[in-house]
Short mmCIF file of C-alpha atoms in Angstrom, two decimals:
data_model
loop_
_atom_site.label_atom_id
_atom_site.label_comp_id
_atom_site.label_asym_id
_atom_site.label_seq_id
_atom_site.Cartn_x
_atom_site.Cartn_y
_atom_site.Cartn_z
CA MET A 1 0.00 0.00 0.00
CA LYS A 2 2.81 2.38 0.96
CA LYS A 3 4.55 1.56 -2.32
CA TYR A 4 1.48 2.62 -4.36
CA PHE A 5 1.14 5.83 -2.34
CA LEU A 6 4.77 6.75 -3.08
CA LEU A 7 4.34 5.89 -6.76
CA THR A 8 1.17 8.02 -6.96
CA LEU A 9 2.93 10.88 -5.22
CA LEU A 10 5.86 10.61 -7.64
CA ILE A 11 3.49 10.70 -10.63
CA ILE A 12 1.65 13.75 -9.26
CA VAL A 13 4.91 15.62 -8.65
CA SER A 14 6.21 14.67 -12.11
CA LEU A 15 3.01 15.82 -13.81
CA SER A 16 3.09 19.06 -11.84
CA LEU A 17 6.64 19.76 -12.99
CA LEU A 18 5.78 18.82 -16.57
CA ALA A 19 2.74 21.10 -16.53
CA GLN A 20 4.79 24.01 -15.21
CA GLU A 21 7.46 23.53 -17.87
CA THR A 22 4.92 23.19 -20.64
CA HIS A 23 2.63 26.00 -19.49
CA PRO A 24 1.60 27.41 -22.90
CA GLY A 25 2.04 31.01 -21.78
CA LEU A 26 5.48 30.26 -20.38
CA LEU A 27 6.67 28.49 -23.50
CA LYS A 28 5.30 31.28 -25.70
CA LEU A 29 6.99 33.91 -23.52
CA VAL A 30 10.30 32.04 -23.65
CA SER A 31 10.25 31.62 -27.41
CA ASN A 32 8.91 35.09 -28.27
CA VAL A 33 10.60 37.27 -25.64
CA VAL A 34 13.22 35.70 -23.39
CA ILE A 35 15.35 34.13 -26.11
CA LYS A 36 15.49 37.50 -27.89
CA LEU A 37 16.98 39.11 -24.77
CA GLY A 38 20.07 37.01 -25.41
CA SER A 39 20.75 38.99 -28.59
CA ASP A 40 19.76 42.45 -27.28
CA PRO A 41 22.60 44.73 -28.49
CA MET A 42 23.06 46.47 -25.13
CA ILE A 43 23.27 43.13 -23.30
CA VAL A 44 25.64 41.66 -25.90
CA ASP A 45 27.93 44.71 -25.71
CA ALA A 46 28.00 44.58 -21.89
CA VAL A 47 28.90 40.88 -21.88
CA LYS A 48 31.59 41.39 -24.52
CA ALA A 49 33.10 44.21 -22.45
CA LYS A 50 33.05 42.08 -19.28
CA ASN A 51 34.57 39.09 -21.09
CA ALA A 52 37.35 41.36 -22.39
CA GLN A 53 38.33 42.09 -18.76
CA ASN A 54 39.18 38.39 -18.45
CA GLU A 55 38.61 38.27 -14.69
CA SER A 56 40.48 35.36 -13.13
CA MET A 57 38.54 32.69 -11.26
CA ASP A 58 40.46 33.63 -8.11
CA THR A 59 39.18 37.20 -8.43
CA ILE A 60 35.64 36.03 -9.19
CA LYS A 61 35.59 33.72 -6.16
CA LYS A 62 37.02 36.44 -3.91
CA ILE A 63 34.31 38.88 -5.05
CA ASP A 64 31.71 36.13 -4.64
CA GLN A 65 32.78 35.51 -1.03
CA GLU A 66 32.72 39.24 -0.23
CA TRP A 67 29.29 39.52 -1.91
CA MET A 68 27.78 36.72 0.15
CA GLU A 69 29.25 38.08 3.41
CA ALA A 70 28.15 41.67 2.83
CA GLU A 71 25.48 42.92 5.22
CA ALA A 72 24.66 45.89 2.98
CA PRO A 73 25.30 46.63 -0.69
CA THR A 74 29.00 47.34 -1.26
CA PRO A 75 30.28 49.96 -3.73
CA PHE A 76 31.02 47.12 -6.17
CA MET A 77 27.45 45.78 -5.88
CA LYS A 78 26.10 49.29 -6.40
CA SER A 79 28.29 49.73 -9.49
CA LEU A 80 26.70 46.65 -11.05
CA LEU A 81 23.20 47.69 -10.02
CA ASP A 82 23.69 51.20 -11.35
CA ASN A 83 25.31 50.46 -14.70
CA GLU A 84 23.57 51.31 -17.96
CA THR A 85 22.73 47.71 -18.79
CA SER A 86 21.18 47.13 -15.36
CA GLU A 87 19.01 50.20 -15.89
CA HIS A 88 17.98 48.77 -19.28
CA LEU A 89 17.06 45.48 -17.58
CA ARG A 90 14.99 47.33 -14.95
CA GLN A 91 13.09 49.16 -17.67
CA LEU A 92 12.30 45.83 -19.34
CA SER A 93 11.36 44.28 -15.99
CA ASN A 94 9.15 47.17 -14.90
CA ALA A 95 7.22 47.01 -18.16
CA LYS A 96 5.78 43.54 -17.45
CA ALA A 97 4.37 42.14 -14.20
CA TYR A 98 5.66 38.64 -14.95
CA TYR A 99 9.32 39.68 -14.59
CA ALA A 100 10.57 39.09 -11.04
CA GLU A 101 14.26 39.57 -11.80
CA ILE A 102 16.71 39.61 -14.66
CA PHE A 103 20.46 39.16 -14.50
CA VAL A 104 23.21 38.74 -17.06
CA MET A 105 26.39 36.67 -16.72
CA ASP A 106 29.69 36.63 -18.59
CA ASN A 107 31.39 33.56 -20.04
CA LYS A 108 32.50 32.42 -16.56
CA GLY A 109 29.18 32.95 -14.82
CA ALA A 110 30.11 36.24 -13.12
CA LEU A 111 27.44 38.93 -13.00
CA VAL A 112 27.47 41.69 -15.60
CA ALA A 113 24.14 43.43 -14.93
CA LEU A 114 21.09 42.80 -12.76
CA THR A 115 17.73 44.27 -11.80
CA ASP A 116 18.04 43.35 -8.12
CA LEU A 117 20.81 42.03 -5.92
CA THR A 118 21.26 38.28 -6.11
CA SER A 119 22.44 36.11 -3.23
CA ASP A 120 25.85 35.68 -4.86
CA TYR A 121 28.08 37.16 -7.57
CA TRP A 122 29.27 33.99 -9.26
CA GLN A 123 26.55 31.93 -10.93
CA GLY A 124 29.03 29.72 -12.79
CA ASP A 125 28.49 26.72 -10.53
CA GLU A 126 24.70 26.78 -10.87
CA LYS A 127 22.47 25.10 -13.46
CA LYS A 128 21.10 28.46 -14.62
CA PHE A 129 24.57 29.13 -16.03
CA THR A 130 25.98 25.67 -16.75
CA GLU A 131 22.87 24.57 -18.66
CA SER A 132 22.34 27.78 -20.63
CA TYR A 133 25.97 28.61 -21.39
CA ALA A 134 26.58 24.90 -22.00
CA ASP A 135 30.36 25.18 -22.42
CA GLY A 136 29.84 27.77 -25.14
CA ASN A 137 27.22 25.77 -27.03
CA GLY A 138 24.25 27.69 -25.59
CA LYS A 139 20.76 26.35 -24.99
CA THR A 140 17.56 27.30 -23.18
CA PHE A 141 17.14 26.04 -19.63
CA ILE A 142 13.85 26.18 -17.71
CA ASP A 143 14.33 25.44 -14.03
CA GLU A 144 11.74 24.12 -11.58
CA MET A 145 9.28 26.55 -10.04
CA LYS A 146 10.30 27.48 -6.49
CA TYR A 147 10.21 30.17 -3.86
CA ASP A 148 13.05 32.61 -4.49
CA GLU A 149 14.49 34.29 -1.39
CA SER A 150 15.94 37.27 -3.25
CA THR A 151 12.64 38.20 -4.95
CA GLN A 152 10.32 36.66 -2.32
CA LYS A 153 8.08 35.18 -5.03
CA ASN A 154 7.32 31.77 -6.48
CA LEU A 155 8.95 31.80 -9.86
CA VAL A 156 10.53 29.88 -12.67
CA GLN A 157 13.99 30.88 -13.74
CA VAL A 158 14.50 30.71 -17.48
CA SER A 159 18.08 30.98 -18.69
CA VAL A 160 19.18 31.49 -22.27
CA PRO A 161 22.54 32.08 -23.91
CA VAL A 162 23.75 35.58 -24.73
CA LYS A 163 24.83 35.36 -28.36
CA ASP A 164 27.17 37.49 -30.43
CA GLY A 165 26.19 36.23 -33.85
CA ASN A 166 26.50 32.46 -33.60
CA ASN A 167 28.88 32.57 -30.63
CA THR A 168 27.63 32.02 -27.09
CA ILE A 169 29.39 34.63 -24.94
CA GLY A 170 27.40 34.51 -21.70
CA ALA A 171 23.94 33.84 -20.31
CA ILE A 172 20.90 35.70 -19.07
CA THR A 173 18.47 34.48 -16.43
CA VAL A 174 14.92 35.79 -16.17
CA GLY A 175 12.83 35.04 -13.11
CA ILE A 176 9.22 34.70 -14.28
CA VAL A 177 6.14 34.73 -12.06
CA VAL A 178 4.03 32.24 -14.02
CA ASP A 179 0.75 33.48 -12.51
CA GLU A 180 1.43 36.91 -14.06
CA ILE A 181 1.86 35.67 -17.64
CA GLU A 182 -0.77 37.20 -19.90
#
């Protein structure tokens, strides 16, 4: 009896996840809007500029540690929040209720621009980056719906490659509140 209960529970959870990932509004939004953000000229230029800095992994991890330990936004955090590309992302985000957050990463997973502070600077060890950057091959990644501490909303993170022509140069993650999709 317990075995059938667990199997039924597993099927319900699987169907729930499948339904969330195949929500027609979500899939339409991803294909018509989110993927296009990965080729937005301002975003592409910002990622290219960040990649040209060629930050070492030691530097990235040091910044990441400082970011996570900070009790208030540091000057570095503010510089990322206040850059021109971050302002562009906020304008996009403010235009639609379904956007919870948007952030852009370079080719190592370090932040380039963001609408709101994230819990860490380096995203390179997380699926949102590894799956969407895909070692430079680029692909769309739709994560599971969950409660996000930084935005305090239930959302799905959709990550797509940032492309310069045919080359994947970074990634962008968009937190989407599915209940707000039109």
